[in-house]
Structure formats: structure tokens, C-alpha cells
PDB file of C-alpha atoms in Angstrom:
ATOM      1  CA  MET A   1      -9.987 -93.888  25.526  1.00 47.00           C
ATOM      2  CA  ALA A   2     -10.271 -92.146  28.888  1.00 48.00           C
ATOM      3  CA  THR A   3     -10.827 -88.765  27.301  1.00 51.00           C
ATOM      4  CA  THR A   4     -13.494 -89.927  24.841  1.00 58.00           C
ATOM      5  CA  SER A   5     -16.044 -91.205  27.361  1.00 74.00           C
ATOM      6  CA  SER A   6     -18.910 -88.912  28.218  1.00 82.00           C
ATOM      7  CA  ALA A   7     -18.129 -89.168  31.950  1.00 81.00           C
ATOM      8  CA  ALA A   8     -14.572 -87.976  31.336  1.00 80.00           C
ATOM      9  CA  ILE A   9     -15.800 -85.056  29.267  1.00 84.00           C
ATOM     10  CA  VAL A  10     -18.237 -84.042  32.006  1.00 90.00           C
ATOM     11  CA  VAL A  11     -15.619 -84.286  34.777  1.00 90.00           C
ATOM     12  CA  ASP A  12     -13.033 -82.332  32.793  1.00 89.00           C
ATOM     13  CA  GLY A  13     -15.577 -79.683  31.857  1.00 92.00           C
ATOM     14  CA  LEU A  14     -16.758 -79.289  35.432  1.00 95.00           C
ATOM     15  CA  MET A  15     -13.164 -79.035  36.662  1.00 95.00           C
ATOM     16  CA  LEU A  16     -12.508 -76.292  34.125  1.00 95.00           C
ATOM     17  CA  LEU A  17     -15.678 -74.423  35.109  1.00 97.00           C
ATOM     18  CA  ALA A  18     -14.847 -74.712  38.817  1.00 97.00           C
ATOM     19  CA  GLY A  19     -11.378 -73.329  38.187  1.00 97.00           C
ATOM     20  CA  ILE A  20     -12.660 -70.434  36.120  1.00 97.00           C
ATOM     21  CA  TYR A  21     -15.314 -69.648  38.721  1.00 97.00           C
ATOM     22  CA  ALA A  22     -12.762 -69.717  41.547  1.00 97.00           C
ATOM     23  CA  ALA A  23     -10.574 -67.316  39.563  1.00 97.00           C
ATOM     24  CA  VAL A  24     -13.362 -64.815  38.832  1.00 97.00           C
ATOM     25  CA  SER A  25     -15.289 -65.200  42.100  1.00 96.00           C
ATOM     26  CA  PRO A  26     -13.777 -62.053  43.694  1.00 95.00           C
ATOM     27  CA  TRP A  27     -15.390 -60.006  40.946  1.00 96.00           C
ATOM     28  CA  VAL A  28     -18.619 -62.020  40.902  1.00 94.00           C
ATOM     29  CA  ILE A  29     -19.165 -61.733  44.671  1.00 93.00           C
ATOM     30  CA  HIS A  30     -17.596 -58.243  44.832  1.00 91.00           C
ATOM     31  CA  PHE A  31     -14.882 -58.762  47.424  1.00 90.00           C
ATOM     32  CA  TYR A  32     -11.916 -57.784  45.255  1.00 90.00           C
ATOM     33  CA  ARG A  33     -11.583 -54.394  46.981  1.00 90.00           C
ATOM     34  CA  THR A  34     -12.249 -55.435  50.560  1.00 88.00           C
ATOM     35  CA  ASN A  35     -10.110 -58.611  50.625  1.00 90.00           C
ATOM     36  CA  PRO A  36      -7.151 -58.211  48.248  1.00 91.00           C
ATOM     37  CA  TYR A  37      -5.244 -61.202  49.672  1.00 92.00           C
ATOM     38  CA  LEU A  38      -8.220 -63.499  49.227  1.00 93.00           C
ATOM     39  CA  THR A  39      -8.673 -62.084  45.724  1.00 95.00           C
ATOM     40  CA  ALA A  40      -5.103 -63.013  44.814  1.00 96.00           C
ATOM     41  CA  ASN A  41      -5.515 -66.409  46.470  1.00 96.00           C
ATOM     42  CA  ASN A  42      -8.692 -67.248  44.554  1.00 97.00           C
ATOM     43  CA  LEU A  43      -7.231 -66.005  41.273  1.00 97.00           C
ATOM     44  CA  ILE A  44      -4.086 -68.132  41.627  1.00 97.00           C
ATOM     45  CA  MET A  45      -5.986 -71.191  42.843  1.00 97.00           C
ATOM     46  CA  GLY A  46      -8.608 -70.894  40.115  1.00 97.00           C
ATOM     47  CA  LEU A  47      -6.025 -70.595  37.368  1.00 97.00           C
ATOM     48  CA  SER A  48      -4.130 -73.586  38.798  1.00 95.00           C
ATOM     49  CA  ILE A  49      -7.281 -75.706  38.847  1.00 96.00           C
ATOM     50  CA  ALA A  50      -8.163 -74.626  35.307  1.00 95.00           C
ATOM     51  CA  LEU A  51      -4.678 -75.527  34.041  1.00 93.00           C
ATOM     52  CA  ILE A  52      -4.902 -78.971  35.619  1.00 91.00           C
ATOM     53  CA  ALA A  53      -8.347 -79.389  34.058  1.00 91.00           C
ATOM     54  CA  LEU A  54      -6.969 -78.437  30.648  1.00 91.00           C
ATOM     55  CA  GLY A  55      -4.029 -80.834  30.990  1.00 87.00           C
ATOM     56  CA  THR A  56      -6.073 -83.838  32.069  1.00 82.00           C
ATOM     57  CA  PRO A  57      -7.641 -84.615  28.668  1.00 82.00           C
ATOM     58  CA  LEU A  58      -4.439 -83.743  26.806  1.00 83.00           C
ATOM     59  CA  ALA A  59      -2.205 -86.225  28.657  1.00 80.00           C
ATOM     60  CA  PRO A  60      -4.394 -88.528  30.768  1.00 73.00           C
ATOM     61  CA  GLN A  61      -1.649 -91.031  31.578  1.00 75.00           C
ATOM     62  CA  ARG A  62       0.661 -88.362  32.944  1.00 76.00           C
ATOM     63  CA  MET A  63      -2.067 -86.347  34.617  1.00 74.00           C
ATOM     64  CA  ARG A  64      -3.362 -89.297  36.651  1.00 73.00           C
ATOM     65  CA  ARG A  65      -0.490 -88.746  39.033  1.00 78.00           C
ATOM     66  CA  PHE A  66      -1.197 -85.036  39.105  1.00 83.00           C
ATOM     67  CA  ALA A  67      -5.012 -85.051  39.299  1.00 84.00           C
ATOM     68  CA  TRP A  68      -4.961 -85.955  42.994  1.00 89.00           C
ATOM     69  CA  THR A  69      -3.504 -82.500  43.691  1.00 92.00           C
ATOM     70  CA  LEU A  70      -6.981 -81.101  43.098  1.00 93.00           C
ATOM     71  CA  VAL A  71      -8.006 -82.525  46.488  1.00 95.00           C
ATOM     72  CA  PRO A  72      -5.636 -80.356  48.581  1.00 96.00           C
ATOM     73  CA  LEU A  73      -6.353 -77.395  46.297  1.00 96.00           C
ATOM     74  CA  GLY A  74     -10.057 -77.844  47.029  1.00 96.00           C
ATOM     75  CA  PHE A  75      -9.420 -78.099  50.763  1.00 97.00           C
ATOM     76  CA  TRP A  76      -7.383 -74.905  50.588  1.00 96.00           C
ATOM     77  CA  LEU A  77     -10.262 -73.137  48.837  1.00 96.00           C
ATOM     78  CA  ILE A  78     -12.521 -74.208  51.695  1.00 96.00           C
ATOM     79  CA  LEU A  79     -10.095 -73.055  54.404  1.00 94.00           C
ATOM     80  CA  SER A  80      -8.704 -69.925  52.741  1.00 94.00           C
ATOM     81  CA  PRO A  81     -11.405 -67.432  53.839  1.00 93.00           C
ATOM     82  CA  ALA A  82     -10.561 -68.205  57.463  1.00 91.00           C
ATOM     83  CA  VAL A  83      -6.789 -68.417  56.989  1.00 91.00           C
ATOM     84  CA  VAL A  84      -6.054 -65.639  54.514  1.00 91.00           C
ATOM     85  CA  THR A  85      -8.413 -63.099  56.104  1.00 85.00           C
ATOM     86  CA  ALA A  86      -7.812 -63.958  59.773  1.00 70.00           C
ATOM     87  CA  SER A  87      -8.154 -60.381  60.997  1.00 71.00           C
ATOM     88  CA  HIS A  88     -10.813 -59.227  58.544  1.00 70.00           C
ATOM     89  CA  GLY A  89     -14.513 -59.864  58.415  1.00 77.00           C
ATOM     90  CA  VAL A  90     -15.593 -62.327  55.773  1.00 87.00           C
ATOM     91  CA  SER A  91     -19.159 -62.327  54.486  1.00 89.00           C
ATOM     92  CA  ALA A  92     -21.259 -65.451  54.303  1.00 91.00           C
ATOM     93  CA  GLY A  93     -21.266 -65.219  50.490  1.00 92.00           C
ATOM     94  CA  ILE A  94     -17.486 -65.558  50.352  1.00 93.00           C
ATOM     95  CA  VAL A  95     -17.524 -68.528  52.709  1.00 93.00           C
ATOM     96  CA  TRP A  96     -20.321 -70.272  50.805  1.00 96.00           C
ATOM     97  CA  SER A  97     -18.719 -69.614  47.439  1.00 96.00           C
ATOM     98  CA  ASN A  98     -15.327 -70.960  48.451  1.00 96.00           C
ATOM     99  CA  THR A  99     -16.818 -73.906  50.351  1.00 97.00           C
ATOM    100  CA  CYS A 100     -19.012 -75.045  47.467  1.00 97.00           C
ATOM    101  CA  THR A 101     -16.280 -74.526  44.893  1.00 97.00           C
ATOM    102  CA  GLY A 102     -13.665 -76.229  47.074  1.00 97.00           C
ATOM    103  CA  GLY A 103     -15.942 -79.187  47.750  1.00 97.00           C
ATOM    104  CA  ALA A 104     -16.647 -79.589  44.050  1.00 97.00           C
ATOM    105  CA  VAL A 105     -12.926 -79.416  43.251  1.00 97.00           C
ATOM    106  CA  CYS A 106     -12.156 -82.085  45.881  1.00 96.00           C
ATOM    107  CA  LEU A 107     -14.837 -84.405  44.533  1.00 96.00           C
ATOM    108  CA  LEU A 108     -13.825 -83.870  40.913  1.00 94.00           C
ATOM    109  CA  GLY A 109     -10.171 -84.424  41.828  1.00 92.00           C
ATOM    110  CA  VAL A 110     -10.968 -87.801  43.363  1.00 92.00           C
ATOM    111  CA  ILE A 111     -13.037 -88.777  40.340  1.00 90.00           C
ATOM    112  CA  ALA A 112     -10.350 -87.618  37.894  1.00 86.00           C
ATOM    113  CA  ALA A 113      -7.584 -89.457  39.754  1.00 84.00           C
ATOM    114  CA  ASN A 114      -9.592 -92.689  39.853  1.00 86.00           C
ATOM    115  CA  ARG A 115     -10.840 -92.699  36.261  1.00 76.00           C
ATOM    116  CA  ALA A 116      -7.606 -91.892  34.430  1.00 53.00           C
ATOM    117  CA  PRO A 117      -5.733 -94.852  32.982  1.00 57.00           C
ATOM    118  CA  ASP A 118      -2.683 -96.125  34.796  1.00 50.00           C
ATOM    119  CA  ALA A 119       0.585 -95.063  33.204  1.00 46.00           C
ATOM    120  CA  SER A 120       2.224 -98.446  33.856  1.00 47.00           C
ATOM    121  CA  GLY A 121      -0.197-100.409  31.786  1.00 43.00           C
TER     122      GLY A 121
END
């Protein structure tokens, strides 16, 4: 029932898109050569978010407990340009991209954790 509502479909789709965008953002914003650690970070984080987004509609009762992990993943996306590239210069495009994507992931994680049915009943 939780996966058939239009709101659930929208949230799951947006989570998947946010994860894919986070994974490909180094190539979209062209920082894959200048910041290799941030490239690896965004690729791993994006794929993790996309996998959680794919699992949420497949097993909503189990994923309710796991959907909240999108919140710290989103916060890490926001903080990672400052943490991962502490000694390197980071452009405003990288910061804006990670901040917007991380904020969207946090918000979608809260929505996904609150809308999924409870596993106990």
C-alpha cells in the first residue's frame, strides 16, 4: 500500500534521481580531475543513496528502519566539500551542488522514514 500511493512514487523517484545526480556530479560539474577524493566520495555516496532508493519500494516494511540513514548521508554530502578537500580550493559550483543535493536527500529521507508502514503492525 505504501508503494502504490503517488506520494510514495514521487519520493522514491526523487531519492533515486538525487542519488544518481550525486554519483555523476563530478563529471557534470567537471571536478573529477581536480578533486579526486571528492569524486570518489560523491560516487560512493550517490550509489549508496540510489541503492536505498531502489530498496525502499521493494521492501517498505524493512526499509523504514533504514530510510532514516538518508539524513546523515545528506548531511555528509553538505559537509564533504569542506572536509574531504580541506587543503584544496573548492569552487562555488561544487559547494552549491553538494549542498542542494544533500539538503534534498535529508528532506527525502525524513519523508521516506515517516511515510513507510511500521514493521510491527
